[in-house]
PDB file of C-alpha atoms in Angstrom:
ATOM      1  CA  MET A   1     -23.296 -25.419   6.061  1.00 86.00           C
ATOM      2  CA  PRO A   2     -20.203 -22.736   4.207  1.00 95.00           C
ATOM      3  CA  ALA A   3     -17.089 -25.804   4.864  1.00 96.00           C
ATOM      4  CA  ALA A   4     -16.007 -22.193   6.169  1.00 98.00           C
ATOM      5  CA  TYR A   5     -16.787 -18.284   5.943  1.00 98.00           C
ATOM      6  CA  LEU A   6     -13.945 -16.132   4.961  1.00 98.00           C
ATOM      7  CA  PHE A   7     -14.610 -12.435   6.064  1.00 98.00           C
ATOM      8  CA  ASP A   8     -12.962  -8.385   5.260  1.00 98.00           C
ATOM      9  CA  MET A   9     -12.443  -6.813   8.694  1.00 98.00           C
ATOM     10  CA  ASP A  10     -11.991  -3.074   6.972  1.00 97.00           C
ATOM     11  CA  GLY A  11     -15.775  -1.359   6.543  1.00 96.00           C
ATOM     12  CA  LEU A  12     -16.445  -5.083   7.114  1.00 98.00           C
ATOM     13  CA  LEU A  13     -16.520  -6.659  10.379  1.00 98.00           C
ATOM     14  CA  LEU A  14     -14.625  -2.677  11.717  1.00 98.00           C
ATOM     15  CA  ASP A  15     -16.677   0.444  11.310  1.00 96.00           C
ATOM     16  CA  THR A  16     -12.854   1.815  10.972  1.00 95.00           C
ATOM     17  CA  GLU A  17     -13.406   2.917   6.362  1.00 95.00           C
ATOM     18  CA  GLN A  18     -15.267   5.963   7.753  1.00 94.00           C
ATOM     19  CA  LEU A  19     -13.673   6.736  10.671  1.00 95.00           C
ATOM     20  CA  THR A  20     -10.373   6.260   8.536  1.00 96.00           C
ATOM     21  CA  LEU A  21     -11.918   8.967   6.320  1.00 96.00           C
ATOM     22  CA  ASP A  22     -12.181  11.606   8.984  1.00 96.00           C
ATOM     23  CA  ALA A  23      -9.245  11.460  10.216  1.00 97.00           C
ATOM     24  CA  PHE A  24      -7.562  11.816   6.140  1.00 97.00           C
ATOM     25  CA  LEU A  25     -10.566  15.626   6.829  1.00 97.00           C
ATOM     26  CA  ASP A  26      -8.314  16.159   9.482  1.00 97.00           C
ATOM     27  CA  CYS A  27      -5.785  16.417   8.271  1.00 97.00           C
ATOM     28  CA  ALA A  28      -6.533  18.929   5.357  1.00 97.00           C
ATOM     29  CA  PRO A  29      -5.968  22.595   6.935  1.00 96.00           C
ATOM     30  CA  GLU A  30      -2.391  21.224   7.574  1.00 95.00           C
ATOM     31  CA  PHE A  31      -1.604  20.265   4.831  1.00 96.00           C
ATOM     32  CA  ASP A  32      -3.731  22.612   2.697  1.00 96.00           C
ATOM     33  CA  LEU A  33      -5.834  20.223   1.164  1.00 97.00           C
ATOM     34  CA  ASP A  34      -9.546  20.377  -0.261  1.00 97.00           C
ATOM     35  CA  PRO A  35     -12.391  17.959   1.761  1.00 96.00           C
ATOM     36  CA  LYS A  36     -13.975  18.204  -1.366  1.00 95.00           C
ATOM     37  CA  ALA A  37     -11.801  16.626  -3.296  1.00 97.00           C
ATOM     38  CA  MET A  38      -9.656  14.324  -0.411  1.00 97.00           C
ATOM     39  CA  ARG A  39     -13.396  12.524   0.233  1.00 95.00           C
ATOM     40  CA  PRO A  40     -14.257  11.669  -3.121  1.00 93.00           C
ATOM     41  CA  PHE A  41     -10.101  10.099  -3.542  1.00 96.00           C
ATOM     42  CA  PHE A  42     -11.267   8.348  -0.881  1.00 96.00           C
ATOM     43  CA  MET A  43     -13.482   6.068  -1.753  1.00 93.00           C
ATOM     44  CA  GLY A  44     -10.541   4.870  -4.616  1.00 92.00           C
ATOM     45  CA  LEU A  45      -8.676   3.584  -1.950  1.00 93.00           C
ATOM     46  CA  ILE A  46     -11.064   1.354   0.024  1.00 92.00           C
ATOM     47  CA  GLY A  47      -9.955  -1.985  -0.540  1.00 90.00           C
ATOM     48  CA  THR A  48      -5.813  -1.107  -1.288  1.00 91.00           C
ATOM     49  CA  ALA A  49      -2.890  -2.854  -0.603  1.00 90.00           C
ATOM     50  CA  LYS A  50      -0.904  -0.604   1.182  1.00 90.00           C
ATOM     51  CA  ALA A  51       1.553   0.380  -1.462  1.00 92.00           C
ATOM     52  CA  GLN A  52      -1.285   0.710  -3.850  1.00 94.00           C
ATOM     53  CA  GLY A  53      -2.963   3.672  -1.834  1.00 95.00           C
ATOM     54  CA  GLU A  54       0.888   4.436  -0.750  1.00 96.00           C
ATOM     55  CA  GLN A  55       1.328   5.121  -4.146  1.00 97.00           C
ATOM     56  CA  MET A  56      -1.969   7.313  -4.764  1.00 97.00           C
ATOM     57  CA  VAL A  57      -1.765   9.129  -2.185  1.00 97.00           C
ATOM     58  CA  ARG A  58       1.248  11.151  -3.334  1.00 97.00           C
ATOM     59  CA  ASP A  59       0.006  11.263  -6.757  1.00 97.00           C
ATOM     60  CA  PHE A  60      -3.097  12.993  -5.560  1.00 97.00           C
ATOM     61  CA  ILE A  61      -1.344  15.428  -2.709  1.00 96.00           C
ATOM     62  CA  GLY A  62       1.452  15.933  -5.425  1.00 96.00           C
ATOM     63  CA  PRO A  63       5.426  16.676  -5.211  1.00 94.00           C
ATOM     64  CA  ASP A  64       5.303  19.501  -2.978  1.00 93.00           C
ATOM     65  CA  ARG A  65       3.967  18.328  -0.019  1.00 95.00           C
ATOM     66  CA  ASP A  66       5.349  15.775   2.848  1.00 97.00           C
ATOM     67  CA  PHE A  67       3.957  12.463   1.933  1.00 97.00           C
ATOM     68  CA  VAL A  68       5.336  11.229   5.291  1.00 97.00           C
ATOM     69  CA  ALA A  69       4.757  14.282   7.656  1.00 97.00           C
ATOM     70  CA  LEU A  70       1.209  13.230   6.038  1.00 97.00           C
ATOM     71  CA  ASP A  71       0.997   9.552   6.623  1.00 97.00           C
ATOM     72  CA  GLN A  72       2.302  10.761  10.228  1.00 97.00           C
ATOM     73  CA  ALA A  73      -0.758  12.686  10.573  1.00 98.00           C
ATOM     74  CA  TRP A  74      -2.763  10.745   9.628  1.00 97.00           C
ATOM     75  CA  GLN A  75      -2.108   7.640  11.382  1.00 96.00           C
ATOM     76  CA  HIS A  76      -1.596  10.411  14.541  1.00 97.00           C
ATOM     77  CA  HIS A  77      -5.529  11.327  13.781  1.00 97.00           C
ATOM     78  CA  SER A  78      -6.834   7.943  12.912  1.00 96.00           C
ATOM     79  CA  HIS A  79      -5.532   6.391  16.645  1.00 94.00           C
ATOM     80  CA  LYS A  80      -6.947   9.830  18.065  1.00 95.00           C
ATOM     81  CA  ARG A  81     -10.385   8.459  16.864  1.00 94.00           C
ATOM     82  CA  MET A  82      -9.859   5.005  18.147  1.00 94.00           C
ATOM     83  CA  ALA A  83      -8.460   5.798  21.568  1.00 93.00           C
ATOM     84  CA  GLU A  84     -11.639   4.556  23.789  1.00 86.00           C
ATOM     85  CA  GLY A  85     -11.853   1.617  21.304  1.00 92.00           C
ATOM     86  CA  VAL A  86     -12.382  -0.764  17.662  1.00 95.00           C
ATOM     87  CA  PRO A  87     -15.878   0.337  16.323  1.00 96.00           C
ATOM     88  CA  VAL A  88     -17.325  -2.455  15.028  1.00 97.00           C
ATOM     89  CA  LYS A  89     -20.416  -2.989  12.947  1.00 97.00           C
ATOM     90  CA  PRO A  90     -23.542  -3.582  13.315  1.00 97.00           C
ATOM     91  CA  THR A  91     -24.656  -7.331  14.230  1.00 98.00           C
ATOM     92  CA  VAL A  92     -20.990  -8.640  14.190  1.00 98.00           C
ATOM     93  CA  ALA A  93     -19.659  -9.700  17.125  1.00 98.00           C
ATOM     94  CA  ASN A  94     -23.134 -11.668  16.948  1.00 98.00           C
ATOM     95  CA  THR A  95     -22.461 -13.400  14.472  1.00 98.00           C
ATOM     96  CA  LEU A  96     -19.138 -14.128  14.972  1.00 98.00           C
ATOM     97  CA  LYS A  97     -19.265 -15.523  18.543  1.00 96.00           C
ATOM     98  CA  THR A  98     -22.960 -17.439  17.477  1.00 97.00           C
ATOM     99  CA  LEU A  99     -20.438 -19.417  14.252  1.00 97.00           C
ATOM    100  CA  HIS A 100     -17.730 -19.388  16.553  1.00 97.00           C
ATOM    101  CA  ALA A 101     -19.674 -21.634  19.279  1.00 97.00           C
ATOM    102  CA  GLU A 102     -21.285 -23.647  16.453  1.00 96.00           C
ATOM    103  CA  GLY A 103     -17.067 -24.542  15.908  1.00 97.00           C
ATOM    104  CA  HIS A 104     -17.047 -23.317  11.847  1.00 97.00           C
ATOM    105  CA  ALA A 105     -13.643 -22.103  10.775  1.00 98.00           C
ATOM    106  CA  MET A 106     -13.527 -18.668   9.664  1.00 98.00           C
ATOM    107  CA  ALA A 107     -10.822 -16.362   8.824  1.00 98.00           C
ATOM    108  CA  VAL A 108     -10.051 -13.119   7.777  1.00 98.00           C
ATOM    109  CA  VAL A 109      -8.386 -11.955   4.080  1.00 98.00           C
ATOM    110  CA  THR A 110      -8.162  -8.949   4.478  1.00 97.00           C
ATOM    111  CA  SER A 111      -5.700  -5.796   2.749  1.00 96.00           C
ATOM    112  CA  THR A 112      -4.421  -4.538   5.450  1.00 95.00           C
ATOM    113  CA  LEU A 113      -1.041  -5.241   7.275  1.00 95.00           C
ATOM    114  CA  GLY A 114      -1.265  -8.995   9.205  1.00 97.00           C
ATOM    115  CA  ASP A 115      -0.314  -7.778  12.080  1.00 97.00           C
ATOM    116  CA  LYS A 116      -2.195  -4.730  12.419  1.00 96.00           C
ATOM    117  CA  ALA A 117      -5.146  -6.400  11.034  1.00 97.00           C
ATOM    118  CA  ARG A 118      -4.389  -8.564  14.407  1.00 98.00           C
ATOM    119  CA  HIS A 119      -3.960  -5.805  16.966  1.00 96.00           C
ATOM    120  CA  HIS A 120      -7.262  -3.807  16.127  1.00 97.00           C
ATOM    121  CA  LEU A 121      -9.380  -7.572  15.866  1.00 98.00           C
ATOM    122  CA  ASP A 122      -8.568  -7.814  18.961  1.00 97.00           C
ATOM    123  CA  ARG A 123      -8.675  -4.667  20.642  1.00 96.00           C
ATOM    124  CA  ALA A 124     -12.273  -5.246  19.537  1.00 97.00           C
ATOM    125  CA  GLY A 125     -12.855  -8.636  21.154  1.00 97.00           C
ATOM    126  CA  LEU A 126     -13.212 -10.544  17.796  1.00 98.00           C
ATOM    127  CA  LEU A 127      -9.203 -12.014  17.335  1.00 98.00           C
ATOM    128  CA  PRO A 128     -10.308 -15.102  18.878  1.00 97.00           C
ATOM    129  CA  CYS A 129     -13.739 -15.901  16.764  1.00 98.00           C
ATOM    130  CA  PHE A 130     -10.306 -16.839  13.963  1.00 98.00           C
ATOM    131  CA  ARG A 131      -8.838 -19.633  13.033  1.00 98.00           C
ATOM    132  CA  ALA A 132      -7.130 -17.963  11.049  1.00 98.00           C
ATOM    133  CA  VAL A 133      -6.034 -13.663  10.093  1.00 98.00           C
ATOM    134  CA  ILE A 134      -3.986 -13.262   6.872  1.00 98.00           C
ATOM    135  CA  GLY A 135      -2.805  -9.551   5.845  1.00 97.00           C
ATOM    136  CA  GLY A 136      -1.930  -7.360   2.793  1.00 95.00           C
ATOM    137  CA  ASP A 137       1.513  -8.348   3.761  1.00 96.00           C
ATOM    138  CA  GLU A 138       0.831 -12.179   3.580  1.00 97.00           C
ATOM    139  CA  VAL A 139       0.284 -12.674   0.598  1.00 97.00           C
ATOM    140  CA  ARG A 140       1.386 -13.458  -2.722  1.00 96.00           C
ATOM    141  CA  ALA A 141      -0.573 -11.490  -5.074  1.00 97.00           C
ATOM    142  CA  ASN A 142      -3.710  -8.611  -3.809  1.00 96.00           C
ATOM    143  CA  LYS A 143      -6.879  -8.186  -3.701  1.00 97.00           C
ATOM    144  CA  PRO A 144      -9.061  -8.080  -6.743  1.00 97.00           C
ATOM    145  CA  ASP A 145      -6.354 -11.441  -7.959  1.00 97.00           C
ATOM    146  CA  PRO A 146      -8.080 -14.368  -5.982  1.00 98.00           C
ATOM    147  CA  ALA A 147      -4.959 -15.102  -4.252  1.00 98.00           C
ATOM    148  CA  PRO A 148      -6.105 -13.736  -1.152  1.00 98.00           C
ATOM    149  CA  TYR A 149      -9.377 -15.943  -1.327  1.00 98.00           C
ATOM    150  CA  LEU A 150      -6.916 -18.422  -1.784  1.00 98.00           C
ATOM    151  CA  GLN A 151      -4.858 -18.720   0.406  1.00 98.00           C
ATOM    152  CA  GLY A 152      -7.624 -18.305   3.065  1.00 98.00           C
ATOM    153  CA  ALA A 153      -9.609 -20.921   1.664  1.00 98.00           C
ATOM    154  CA  ASP A 154      -6.418 -23.298   1.294  1.00 98.00           C
ATOM    155  CA  THR A 155      -5.339 -21.764   5.611  1.00 98.00           C
ATOM    156  CA  LEU A 156      -8.520 -23.006   6.369  1.00 98.00           C
ATOM    157  CA  GLY A 157      -8.185 -26.623   4.751  1.00 98.00           C
ATOM    158  CA  VAL A 158     -11.143 -26.203   2.222  1.00 98.00           C
ATOM    159  CA  ALA A 159     -11.617 -25.907  -1.894  1.00 98.00           C
ATOM    160  CA  ALA A 160     -12.855 -21.919  -2.520  1.00 98.00           C
ATOM    161  CA  GLU A 161     -15.721 -23.155  -3.743  1.00 97.00           C
ATOM    162  CA  GLN A 162     -16.722 -24.234  -0.297  1.00 97.00           C
ATOM    163  CA  CYS A 163     -16.862 -20.974   0.816  1.00 98.00           C
ATOM    164  CA  ALA A 164     -18.769 -18.388   1.971  1.00 98.00           C
ATOM    165  CA  ALA A 165     -16.948 -14.465   1.682  1.00 98.00           C
ATOM    166  CA  PHE A 166     -17.796 -11.612   3.157  1.00 98.00           C
ATOM    167  CA  GLU A 167     -16.483  -8.460   1.477  1.00 98.00           C
ATOM    168  CA  ASP A 168     -17.914  -4.446   0.875  1.00 97.00           C
ATOM    169  CA  SER A 169     -15.252  -2.840  -1.301  1.00 95.00           C
ATOM    170  CA  ASP A 170     -16.185  -4.004  -5.015  1.00 96.00           C
ATOM    171  CA  LEU A 171     -11.777  -5.375  -4.966  1.00 96.00           C
ATOM    172  CA  GLY A 172     -13.072  -6.946  -2.215  1.00 97.00           C
ATOM    173  CA  ILE A 173     -15.676  -8.987  -3.846  1.00 98.00           C
ATOM    174  CA  THR A 174     -14.559  -9.363  -7.153  1.00 98.00           C
ATOM    175  CA  ALA A 175     -11.057 -11.109  -5.458  1.00 98.00           C
ATOM    176  CA  ALA A 176     -13.593 -13.812  -3.910  1.00 98.00           C
ATOM    177  CA  ALA A 177     -16.196 -14.069  -6.545  1.00 98.00           C
ATOM    178  CA  ARG A 178     -13.047 -14.575  -8.775  1.00 98.00           C
ATOM    179  CA  ALA A 179     -12.015 -17.319  -6.443  1.00 98.00           C
ATOM    180  CA  GLY A 180     -15.325 -18.924  -6.652  1.00 98.00           C
ATOM    181  CA  CYS A 181     -15.952 -18.729  -3.613  1.00 98.00           C
ATOM    182  CA  PHE A 182     -20.108 -17.967  -2.459  1.00 98.00           C
ATOM    183  CA  ALA A 183     -19.389 -13.909  -2.320  1.00 98.00           C
ATOM    184  CA  VAL A 184     -21.670 -11.593  -0.495  1.00 98.00           C
ATOM    185  CA  GLN A 185     -21.373  -7.829  -0.409  1.00 98.00           C
ATOM    186  CA  ILE A 186     -21.867  -6.032   2.177  1.00 98.00           C
ATOM    187  CA  PRO A 187     -21.741  -2.011   0.692  1.00 96.00           C
ATOM    188  CA  ASP A 188     -19.987   0.346   3.496  1.00 96.00           C
ATOM    189  CA  LEU A 189     -19.096   3.983   1.848  1.00 93.00           C
ATOM    190  CA  ARG A 190     -19.351   3.996  -1.582  1.00 88.00           C
ATOM    191  CA  PRO A 191     -20.939   6.939  -3.991  1.00 84.00           C
ATOM    192  CA  ALA A 192     -23.939   6.774  -4.604  1.00 81.00           C
ATOM    193  CA  SER A 193     -23.465   7.373  -8.853  1.00 87.00           C
ATOM    194  CA  ARG A 194     -20.420   3.874  -8.471  1.00 90.00           C
ATOM    195  CA  ALA A 195     -22.069   1.313 -10.471  1.00 94.00           C
ATOM    196  CA  PHE A 196     -21.345  -2.014  -8.089  1.00 96.00           C
ATOM    197  CA  PRO A 197     -18.964  -5.063 -10.311  1.00 95.00           C
ATOM    198  CA  GLU A 198     -21.065  -7.348 -12.107  1.00 96.00           C
ATOM    199  CA  VAL A 199     -19.584 -10.484 -10.557  1.00 97.00           C
ATOM    200  CA  GLY A 200     -22.125 -12.906  -9.069  1.00 96.00           C
ATOM    201  CA  GLN A 201     -22.142 -11.838  -5.652  1.00 97.00           C
ATOM    202  CA  ARG A 202     -25.355 -11.572  -3.711  1.00 97.00           C
ATOM    203  CA  PHE A 203     -26.570  -8.056  -1.390  1.00 98.00           C
ATOM    204  CA  ALA A 204     -26.910  -7.635   2.511  1.00 98.00           C
ATOM    205  CA  PRO A 205     -27.493  -4.968   4.363  1.00 97.00           C
ATOM    206  CA  THR A 206     -25.746  -7.001   7.638  1.00 98.00           C
ATOM    207  CA  LEU A 207     -23.045  -9.519   7.984  1.00 98.00           C
ATOM    208  CA  LYS A 208     -26.116 -11.117   9.958  1.00 98.00           C
ATOM    209  CA  ASP A 209     -28.427 -10.915   6.613  1.00 98.00           C
ATOM    210  CA  ALA A 210     -25.676 -12.523   4.010  1.00 98.00           C
ATOM    211  CA  VAL A 211     -24.420 -15.076   6.862  1.00 97.00           C
ATOM    212  CA  ALA A 212     -28.433 -16.183   6.819  1.00 97.00           C
ATOM    213  CA  ALA A 213     -27.601 -16.115   2.383  1.00 97.00           C
ATOM    214  CA  ALA A 214     -25.137 -18.010   2.554  1.00 97.00           C
ATOM    215  CA  ARG A 215     -26.421 -20.994   4.651  1.00 96.00           C
ATOM    216  CA  ALA A 216     -29.756 -20.807   3.096  1.00 95.00           C
ATOM    217  CA  HIS A 217     -27.714 -20.806  -0.722  1.00 95.00           C
ATOM    218  CA  PHE A 218     -25.655 -23.943   0.628  1.00 94.00           C
ATOM    219  CA  GLY A 219     -28.332 -25.252   2.018  1.00 89.00           C
ATOM    220  CA  GLN A 220     -30.310 -25.291  -1.391  1.00 79.00           C
ATOM    221  CA  GLN A 221     -27.008 -26.800  -3.173  1.00 65.00           C
ATOM    222  CA  ARG A 222     -27.213 -29.760  -0.459  1.00 61.00           C
ATOM    223  CA  THR A 223     -30.612 -30.563  -1.076  1.00 51.00           C
ATOM    224  CA  ARG A 224     -30.475 -29.950  -5.362  1.00 54.00           C
ATOM    225  CA  LEU A 225     -27.390 -32.669  -4.609  1.00 47.00           C
ATOM    226  CA  ASP A 226     -29.539 -35.211  -2.350  1.00 52.00           C
ATOM    227  CA  LEU A 227     -32.515 -34.532  -5.177  1.00 42.00           C
ATOM    228  CA  THR A 228     -30.339 -36.074  -7.624  1.00 48.00           C
ATOM    229  CA  ASN A 229     -28.664 -39.025  -5.970  1.00 43.00           C
TER     230      ASN A 229
END
């Protein structure tokens, strides 16, 4: 087994990327924005930290539009869409609860602000599964820098090379791979024409499949080690 499991949050555990995109598009009429341009722009935001993302939005809307007003409207539409609860990706709840029941060390490593991440995970009923939640404002550098995953592994008291890490975004999977984790990418929103980064990651359609791939990988490593002894 991996010594620990590290997880991204938005688009990986929580089905919030599509929701956030839809809330962004809700703002189009009020701010005279083109939905056809908003969609591809949003894809470039996925996985970015707050400060970087805000600057990208400012550049996208231009100096003639009020960024603060847009940000408030975007948050308003996001809250409306999450009024009935935070949506969870397929297989996530059962997979996490099984790992938790088995006693595995798990942490969330997200670019979302820490307090916001813990709030969303709590509303989704997933927070008790994790020993730590590390937000984008709680690390010395953001993805694709390996720092968040190195900190996640250190928080759980293990080496990053002993961890399985799961990501949906290109920035996130690059960070996990650079940290030395066994990295599995579960793609969420992305343009069909965009090439994946080549960082040695595996791919899986769901978190359940990704965890199975990680267990198989570490099991093979254990077998090879036994054979050499």
